[in-house]
Amino acid sequence: MTKTITLAHGNGGQENNLLISEVFYKAFKNDILDKSEDAAIIHNGELAFSTDSFTVSPLFFAGGDIGKLAVCGTCNDLAMMGAAPKYLTCSVIIEEGFETRELEKIVRSMKKELEVNGAVIVGGDTKVVPKGSVDKIFINTTGIGEVLKKGISSNSITKDDIIIVNRDIGCHGAAIFVAREGIEMSSSLRSDCESLFPQVKALLDANIDITAMRDATRGGVSAVLNEWAKQSNICVEVEEEKIQVRDEVRGICEMLGFEATALANEGTFILAVKKEDALRAVEILKTFESCKGAAIIANVTDAYTKKVVLNSSWGTKRFLDTPSGELLPRIC
Ligand code: MG
């Protein structure tokens, strides 16, 4: 570890993983934490439990705001464990001078998104700090969900699974960058910020045999696939051309020098499902407005151990690594 914490330590990629393992996992080590799932599975596998803090800047952006994000973020981590989001807490740290009207707008977004999930806020905390002690508002949400299907785990993926993405990727990272830099874009670029429980529910209702799910937030699709390769001790072989990326997102990637697979998402998830259910899962996802880009993107092989291989449209092969460095801070 470096002597001081850098912005890169919050990137969802390599430095972030190092901070978590060297500081937090080392101190808090236990069997539940060691599973490194999107939400902890507790109470004999019946409940999912997760927390997330939101520091996004700017607070309002195309496709969402910090309130919508704060509910989607925690509820999506519960949904990724096959759980129905139920009870959330909401803690806010507000900077002195923050406009009440903006706060009400944020809370309205939270209420609307809670309804999509069928969840309620059952507790919370409010702190107000002197001007300059925090930038406008930070929100933490913690949630409990009821597990609808037991056994979903990022540690159980095998060669019998096919890997799917629910939509085109990179919209959240690109939309935040555009909003932050004040770039005028005559385009329809919006964050993908969305509650994923309805999609998960549809897959579970159709009895899709799901092995694992993970939302591709910070660190993007690259981070998720690398985490899975390590956790399940597999090689993931990705077909680059199967992953849909909008032209506007590609343009932003070129400006930033990032790959779309490293951009953050807030309504995009990766699923590993049993081979025989893969096509049916894609068809179900495609019935959702935002999921027209749902596709099978990767196979699980034993070509390498704990690696992600990207097969490009040009017929070349390379490793797709966990992103590193200062990606975009305060993306969520
Ligand atoms: Mg997650």
Tab-separated table of C-alpha atoms and ligand atoms in Angstrom:
chain	number	residue	atom	x	y	z
A	1	MET	CA	0.000	0.000	0.000
A	2	THR	CA	1.060	3.597	-0.611
A	3	LYS	CA	1.564	5.952	2.357
A	4	THR	CA	-1.577	7.941	1.608
A	5	ILE	CA	-4.881	7.148	-0.061
A	6	THR	CA	-5.150	8.360	-3.655
A	7	LEU	CA	-8.180	8.838	-5.905
A	8	ALA	CA	-7.135	5.651	-7.678
A	9	HIS	CA	-7.931	3.737	-4.463
A	10	GLY	CA	-11.624	4.390	-5.161
A	11	ASN	CA	-11.629	3.372	-8.836
A	12	GLY	CA	-13.371	0.001	-8.563
A	13	GLY	CA	-10.256	-1.491	-10.157
A	14	GLN	CA	-6.820	-2.734	-9.109
A	15	GLU	CA	-5.906	-0.076	-6.506
A	16	ASN	CA	-9.403	-0.255	-4.998
A	17	ASN	CA	-9.088	-4.058	-4.674
A	18	LEU	CA	-5.710	-3.629	-2.991
A	19	LEU	CA	-7.115	-1.127	-0.468
A	20	ILE	CA	-10.045	-3.398	0.342
A	21	SER	CA	-7.939	-6.539	0.752
A	22	GLU	CA	-4.962	-4.961	2.560
A	23	VAL	CA	-6.907	-2.788	4.972
A	24	PHE	CA	-10.535	-3.905	5.364
A	25	TYR	CA	-10.551	-7.635	4.589
A	26	LYS	CA	-7.401	-8.069	6.661
A	27	ALA	CA	-9.074	-6.532	9.724
A	28	PHE	CA	-12.641	-7.765	9.296
A	29	LYS	CA	-11.954	-11.240	7.865
A	30	ASN	CA	-14.853	-13.728	8.148
A	31	ASP	CA	-16.484	-16.377	5.957
A	32	ILE	CA	-19.314	-14.172	4.717
A	33	LEU	CA	-17.052	-11.258	3.771
A	34	ASP	CA	-14.567	-13.614	2.103
A	35	LYS	CA	-17.213	-14.617	-0.444
A	36	SER	CA	-16.966	-11.089	-1.972
A	37	GLU	CA	-20.495	-11.127	-3.332
A	38	ASP	CA	-22.511	-8.041	-4.298
A	39	ALA	CA	-24.492	-8.461	-1.084
A	40	ALA	CA	-23.766	-10.555	1.987
A	41	ILE	CA	-26.015	-13.598	2.287
A	42	ILE	CA	-27.119	-13.992	5.898
A	43	HIS	CA	-29.770	-15.669	8.045
A	44	ASN	CA	-29.483	-19.203	6.611
A	45	GLY	CA	-29.359	-17.884	3.067
A	46	GLU	CA	-32.711	-16.160	3.367
A	47	LEU	CA	-31.579	-12.528	3.431
A	48	ALA	CA	-29.245	-10.376	1.369
A	49	PHE	CA	-27.587	-7.386	3.037
A	50	SER	CA	-25.661	-4.566	1.331
A	51	THR	CA	-24.565	-0.941	1.671
A	52	ASP	CA	-23.338	1.783	-0.650
A	53	SER	CA	-22.405	5.454	-0.366
A	54	PHE	CA	-23.040	8.034	-3.069
A	55	THR	CA	-20.863	11.050	-3.788
A	56	VAL	CA	-21.658	11.627	-7.467
A	57	SER	CA	-20.780	14.960	-9.013
A	58	PRO	CA	-22.751	16.653	-10.455
A	59	LEU	CA	-25.818	15.726	-8.384
A	60	PHE	CA	-28.131	15.895	-11.388
A	61	PHE	CA	-27.275	14.371	-14.773
A	62	ALA	CA	-29.036	13.059	-17.891
A	63	GLY	CA	-30.913	9.934	-16.847
A	64	GLY	CA	-30.817	10.402	-13.074
A	65	ASP	CA	-29.599	12.114	-9.949
A	66	ILE	CA	-27.888	11.162	-6.686
A	67	GLY	CA	-31.232	10.108	-5.162
A	68	LYS	CA	-32.147	7.678	-7.935
A	69	LEU	CA	-28.577	6.380	-7.875
A	70	ALA	CA	-28.646	5.861	-4.097
A	71	VAL	CA	-31.698	3.615	-4.307
A	72	CYS	CA	-30.679	1.803	-7.507
A	73	GLY	CA	-27.151	1.161	-6.238
A	74	THR	CA	-28.110	-0.683	-3.075
A	75	CYS	CA	-31.239	-2.355	-4.478
A	76	ASN	CA	-29.280	-3.589	-7.505
A	77	ASP	CA	-26.643	-5.222	-5.302
A	78	LEU	CA	-29.455	-7.070	-3.495
A	79	ALA	CA	-31.101	-8.044	-6.796
A	80	MET	CA	-27.763	-9.434	-8.029
A	81	MET	CA	-27.998	-12.058	-5.276
A	82	GLY	CA	-31.452	-13.103	-6.479
A	83	ALA	CA	-33.111	-11.060	-3.734
A	84	ALA	CA	-36.147	-8.781	-3.708
A	85	PRO	CA	-35.127	-5.448	-2.118
A	86	LYS	CA	-37.268	-4.861	0.997
A	87	TYR	CA	-35.951	-2.540	3.708
A	88	LEU	CA	-33.475	0.314	3.308
A	89	THR	CA	-31.915	2.904	5.561
A	90	CYS	CA	-30.928	6.310	4.242
A	91	SER	CA	-28.161	8.414	5.802
A	92	VAL	CA	-27.291	11.834	4.468
A	93	ILE	CA	-24.396	14.205	5.113
A	94	ILE	CA	-25.426	17.657	3.921
A	95	GLU	CA	-23.259	20.743	3.500
A	96	GLU	CA	-24.446	23.904	5.216
A	97	GLY	CA	-26.139	26.156	2.650
A	98	PHE	CA	-27.512	23.333	0.487
A	99	GLU	CA	-30.848	24.272	-1.079
A	100	THR	CA	-33.887	22.633	0.507
A	101	ARG	CA	-35.576	22.513	-2.900
A	102	GLU	CA	-32.754	20.411	-4.315
A	103	LEU	CA	-32.893	18.101	-1.306
A	104	GLU	CA	-36.637	17.619	-1.841
A	105	LYS	CA	-36.036	16.853	-5.509
A	106	ILE	CA	-33.469	14.202	-4.558
A	107	VAL	CA	-35.822	12.640	-1.990
A	108	ARG	CA	-38.636	12.536	-4.566
A	109	SER	CA	-36.351	10.586	-6.920
A	110	MET	CA	-35.570	8.156	-4.118
A	111	LYS	CA	-39.271	7.616	-3.392
A	112	LYS	CA	-40.037	6.936	-7.043
A	113	GLU	CA	-37.227	4.402	-7.342
A	114	LEU	CA	-38.157	2.655	-4.086
A	115	GLU	CA	-41.592	2.018	-5.605
A	116	VAL	CA	-40.011	0.339	-8.642
A	117	ASN	CA	-38.252	-2.044	-6.243
A	118	GLY	CA	-41.140	-2.555	-3.845
A	119	ALA	CA	-38.845	-1.398	-1.021
A	120	VAL	CA	-39.256	1.094	1.826
A	121	ILE	CA	-36.950	3.316	3.887
A	122	VAL	CA	-37.266	2.225	7.507
A	123	GLY	CA	-34.548	4.289	9.153
A	124	GLY	CA	-31.912	6.892	8.567
A	125	ASP	CA	-29.628	9.596	9.839
A	126	THR	CA	-29.103	13.255	8.978
A	127	LYS	CA	-25.895	15.199	9.544
A	128	VAL	CA	-25.252	18.794	8.499
A	129	VAL	CA	-21.613	19.874	8.337
A	130	PRO	CA	-20.068	23.368	7.962
A	131	LYS	CA	-19.583	24.732	4.455
A	132	GLY	CA	-16.619	23.085	2.761
A	133	SER	CA	-16.603	19.982	4.981
A	134	VAL	CA	-18.447	17.985	2.327
A	135	ASP	CA	-19.331	18.796	-1.284
A	136	LYS	CA	-23.120	19.513	-1.256
A	137	ILE	CA	-24.520	16.118	-0.209
A	138	PHE	CA	-23.331	12.545	0.295
A	139	ILE	CA	-25.875	9.743	0.743
A	140	ASN	CA	-25.502	6.240	2.172
A	141	THR	CA	-28.138	3.568	1.728
A	142	THR	CA	-28.088	0.143	3.329
A	143	GLY	CA	-30.566	-2.518	2.349
A	144	ILE	CA	-31.974	-5.909	3.185
A	145	GLY	CA	-33.570	-8.127	0.573
A	146	GLU	CA	-35.470	-11.385	0.640
A	147	VAL	CA	-33.595	-14.068	-1.305
A	148	LEU	CA	-35.950	-15.501	-3.943
A	149	LYS	CA	-33.440	-17.970	-5.335
A	150	LYS	CA	-30.732	-19.397	-3.121
A	151	GLY	CA	-27.224	-20.308	-4.244
A	152	ILE	CA	-26.462	-17.482	-6.703
A	153	SER	CA	-22.732	-16.844	-6.320
A	154	SER	CA	-19.794	-15.389	-8.217
A	155	ASN	CA	-17.696	-18.246	-6.834
A	156	SER	CA	-19.603	-20.999	-8.661
A	157	ILE	CA	-19.196	-20.246	-12.385
A	158	THR	CA	-18.076	-23.200	-14.534
A	159	LYS	CA	-17.668	-24.194	-18.182
A	160	ASP	CA	-21.383	-25.087	-18.167
A	161	ASP	CA	-22.187	-21.371	-17.997
A	162	ILE	CA	-22.601	-18.719	-20.689
A	163	ILE	CA	-21.987	-15.064	-19.932
A	164	ILE	CA	-24.543	-12.447	-20.943
A	165	VAL	CA	-24.778	-8.652	-20.637
A	166	ASN	CA	-28.249	-7.106	-20.303
A	167	ARG	CA	-27.677	-4.045	-22.545
A	168	ASP	CA	-25.207	-1.713	-24.285
A	169	ILE	CA	-22.439	-0.540	-21.944
A	170	GLY	CA	-20.704	2.584	-20.635
A	171	CYS	CA	-23.609	5.058	-20.627
A	172	HIS	CA	-23.328	6.113	-16.970
A	173	GLY	CA	-19.609	6.920	-17.067
A	174	ALA	CA	-20.003	8.775	-20.354
A	175	ALA	CA	-23.095	10.725	-19.182
A	176	ILE	CA	-21.392	11.830	-15.951
A	177	PHE	CA	-18.323	12.953	-17.852
A	178	VAL	CA	-20.485	14.987	-20.243
A	179	ALA	CA	-22.460	16.546	-17.364
A	180	ARG	CA	-19.299	17.345	-15.387
A	181	GLU	CA	-17.400	18.911	-18.236
A	182	GLY	CA	-20.440	20.805	-19.509
A	183	ILE	CA	-19.936	19.323	-22.966
A	184	GLU	CA	-22.761	20.265	-25.314
A	185	MET	CA	-23.829	17.100	-27.065
A	186	SER	CA	-26.808	17.070	-29.359
A	187	SER	CA	-27.397	13.453	-28.566
A	188	SER	CA	-29.594	11.114	-26.611
A	189	LEU	CA	-26.776	10.064	-24.272
A	190	ARG	CA	-28.233	9.308	-20.846
A	191	SER	CA	-27.006	7.387	-17.850
A	192	ASP	CA	-28.231	3.792	-17.758
A	193	CYS	CA	-29.143	4.344	-14.075
A	194	GLU	CA	-32.012	1.907	-13.497
A	195	SER	CA	-33.365	-0.553	-10.959
A	196	LEU	CA	-32.498	-4.079	-12.065
A	197	PHE	CA	-34.897	-6.000	-9.859
A	198	PRO	CA	-37.691	-6.094	-12.506
A	199	GLN	CA	-35.283	-7.739	-14.971
A	200	VAL	CA	-34.007	-10.194	-12.354
A	201	LYS	CA	-37.578	-11.007	-11.313
A	202	ALA	CA	-38.546	-11.762	-14.935
A	203	LEU	CA	-35.564	-14.124	-15.279
A	204	LEU	CA	-36.348	-15.897	-12.003
A	205	ASP	CA	-40.062	-16.166	-12.861
A	206	ALA	CA	-39.074	-17.889	-16.114
A	207	ASN	CA	-36.902	-20.338	-14.126
A	208	ILE	CA	-33.695	-19.295	-15.854
A	209	ASP	CA	-30.892	-21.269	-14.213
A	210	ILE	CA	-28.757	-18.349	-13.003
A	211	THR	CA	-25.310	-19.100	-11.569
A	212	ALA	CA	-24.153	-15.539	-10.901
A	213	MET	CA	-25.062	-11.898	-11.493
A	214	ARG	CA	-23.108	-8.706	-10.883
A	215	ASP	CA	-23.838	-5.110	-11.823
A	216	ALA	CA	-20.980	-3.558	-13.755
A	217	THR	CA	-20.585	-0.362	-11.720
A	218	ARG	CA	-17.140	1.169	-11.043
A	219	GLY	CA	-14.481	-0.586	-13.108
A	220	GLY	CA	-17.178	-1.570	-15.614
A	221	VAL	CA	-17.543	-4.869	-17.423
A	222	SER	CA	-13.763	-5.449	-17.257
A	223	ALA	CA	-13.747	-5.384	-13.463
A	224	VAL	CA	-16.699	-7.790	-13.133
A	225	LEU	CA	-15.288	-10.346	-15.578
A	226	ASN	CA	-11.877	-10.245	-13.886
A	227	GLU	CA	-13.445	-10.611	-10.435
A	228	TRP	CA	-15.385	-13.637	-11.675
A	229	ALA	CA	-12.328	-15.183	-13.365
A	230	LYS	CA	-10.467	-14.981	-10.043
A	231	GLN	CA	-13.337	-15.955	-7.754
A	232	SER	CA	-14.450	-18.948	-9.813
A	233	ASN	CA	-10.954	-19.913	-10.992
A	234	ILE	CA	-11.924	-19.809	-14.671
A	235	CYS	CA	-10.935	-18.228	-17.980
A	236	VAL	CA	-13.545	-15.917	-19.519
A	237	GLU	CA	-13.280	-15.533	-23.305
A	238	VAL	CA	-15.104	-12.430	-24.491
A	239	GLU	CA	-16.190	-11.706	-28.061
A	240	GLU	CA	-15.623	-7.947	-28.325
A	241	GLU	CA	-18.025	-7.428	-31.227
A	242	LYS	CA	-20.926	-8.888	-29.234
A	243	ILE	CA	-20.735	-6.066	-26.674
A	244	GLN	CA	-22.822	-3.126	-27.834
A	245	VAL	CA	-21.437	0.378	-27.326
A	246	ARG	CA	-23.296	3.474	-28.516
A	247	ASP	CA	-21.460	5.845	-30.862
A	248	GLU	CA	-21.687	8.700	-28.299
A	249	VAL	CA	-20.071	6.467	-25.666
A	250	ARG	CA	-17.335	5.452	-28.107
A	251	GLY	CA	-16.688	9.139	-28.795
A	252	ILE	CA	-16.336	9.912	-25.068
A	253	CYS	CA	-14.013	6.913	-24.678
A	254	GLU	CA	-11.752	8.302	-27.394
A	255	MET	CA	-11.650	11.695	-25.655
A	256	LEU	CA	-10.836	10.108	-22.308
A	257	GLY	CA	-8.507	7.400	-23.574
A	258	PHE	CA	-10.613	4.761	-21.786
A	259	GLU	CA	-12.099	1.550	-23.049
A	260	ALA	CA	-15.883	1.266	-22.869
A	261	THR	CA	-15.433	-1.965	-20.911
A	262	ALA	CA	-13.822	0.072	-18.088
A	263	LEU	CA	-16.562	2.733	-17.927
A	264	ALA	CA	-18.984	2.670	-15.000
A	265	ASN	CA	-22.608	1.589	-15.424
A	266	GLU	CA	-25.572	1.835	-13.053
A	267	GLY	CA	-28.173	-0.291	-14.803
A	268	THR	CA	-25.989	-2.792	-16.597
A	269	PHE	CA	-25.310	-6.263	-15.286
A	270	ILE	CA	-23.472	-9.399	-16.272
A	271	LEU	CA	-25.075	-12.796	-15.789
A	272	ALA	CA	-23.690	-16.291	-15.903
A	273	VAL	CA	-26.470	-18.739	-16.781
A	274	LYS	CA	-26.502	-22.436	-17.665
A	275	LYS	CA	-25.844	-22.929	-21.399
A	276	GLU	CA	-29.278	-24.350	-22.192
A	277	ASP	CA	-30.988	-21.242	-20.767
A	278	ALA	CA	-28.761	-18.594	-22.387
A	279	LEU	CA	-30.846	-17.792	-25.468
A	280	ARG	CA	-34.061	-17.714	-23.458
A	281	ALA	CA	-32.460	-15.330	-20.929
A	282	VAL	CA	-31.448	-12.932	-23.727
A	283	GLU	CA	-34.983	-13.014	-25.159
A	284	ILE	CA	-36.483	-12.197	-21.751
A	285	LEU	CA	-34.069	-9.301	-21.218
A	286	LYS	CA	-34.828	-7.915	-24.673
A	287	THR	CA	-38.470	-7.423	-23.696
A	288	PHE	CA	-37.266	-4.550	-21.456
A	289	GLU	CA	-37.101	-1.097	-23.046
A	290	SER	CA	-33.466	-0.493	-22.039
A	291	CYS	CA	-32.223	-3.975	-22.932
A	292	LYS	CA	-32.390	-4.074	-26.722
A	293	GLY	CA	-28.619	-4.621	-26.651
A	294	ALA	CA	-28.802	-7.736	-24.457
A	295	ALA	CA	-26.387	-10.356	-25.786
A	296	ILE	CA	-24.292	-13.407	-25.102
A	297	ILE	CA	-20.794	-11.958	-24.814
A	298	ALA	CA	-18.512	-14.639	-23.423
A	299	ASN	CA	-17.754	-18.309	-22.824
A	300	VAL	CA	-16.052	-19.941	-19.885
A	301	THR	CA	-13.008	-22.005	-20.874
A	302	ASP	CA	-9.871	-23.434	-19.320
A	303	ALA	CA	-7.476	-21.760	-21.770
A	304	TYR	CA	-5.929	-19.818	-18.846
A	305	THR	CA	-6.504	-19.620	-15.120
A	306	LYS	CA	-8.143	-16.546	-13.567
A	307	LYS	CA	-7.845	-14.537	-16.798
A	308	VAL	CA	-10.135	-12.666	-19.172
A	309	VAL	CA	-9.308	-12.973	-22.873
A	310	LEU	CA	-10.744	-10.510	-25.375
A	311	ASN	CA	-11.202	-11.791	-28.914
A	312	SER	CA	-11.326	-8.657	-31.051
A	313	SER	CA	-13.365	-8.124	-34.186
A	314	TRP	CA	-10.045	-8.178	-36.090
A	315	GLY	CA	-9.336	-11.734	-35.013
A	316	THR	CA	-6.662	-10.787	-32.452
A	317	LYS	CA	-6.565	-11.984	-28.848
A	318	ARG	CA	-5.437	-10.102	-25.749
A	319	PHE	CA	-5.940	-10.147	-22.015
A	320	LEU	CA	-8.603	-7.772	-20.720
A	321	ASP	CA	-7.231	-6.657	-17.360
A	322	THR	CA	-8.843	-5.113	-14.308
A	323	PRO	CA	-8.816	-1.346	-14.931
A	324	SER	CA	-6.268	0.702	-12.971
A	325	GLY	CA	-5.345	4.338	-12.296
A	326	GLU	CA	-7.615	7.303	-11.763
A	327	LEU	CA	-10.634	6.426	-13.825
A	328	LEU	CA	-13.459	8.902	-13.225
A	329	PRO	CA	-13.723	9.752	-9.526
A	330	ARG	CA	-17.120	10.527	-7.940
A	331	ILE	CA	-18.997	8.611	-10.586
A	332	CYS	CA	-21.438	7.197	-8.013
B	1	MG	MG	-22.472	-4.503	-7.311
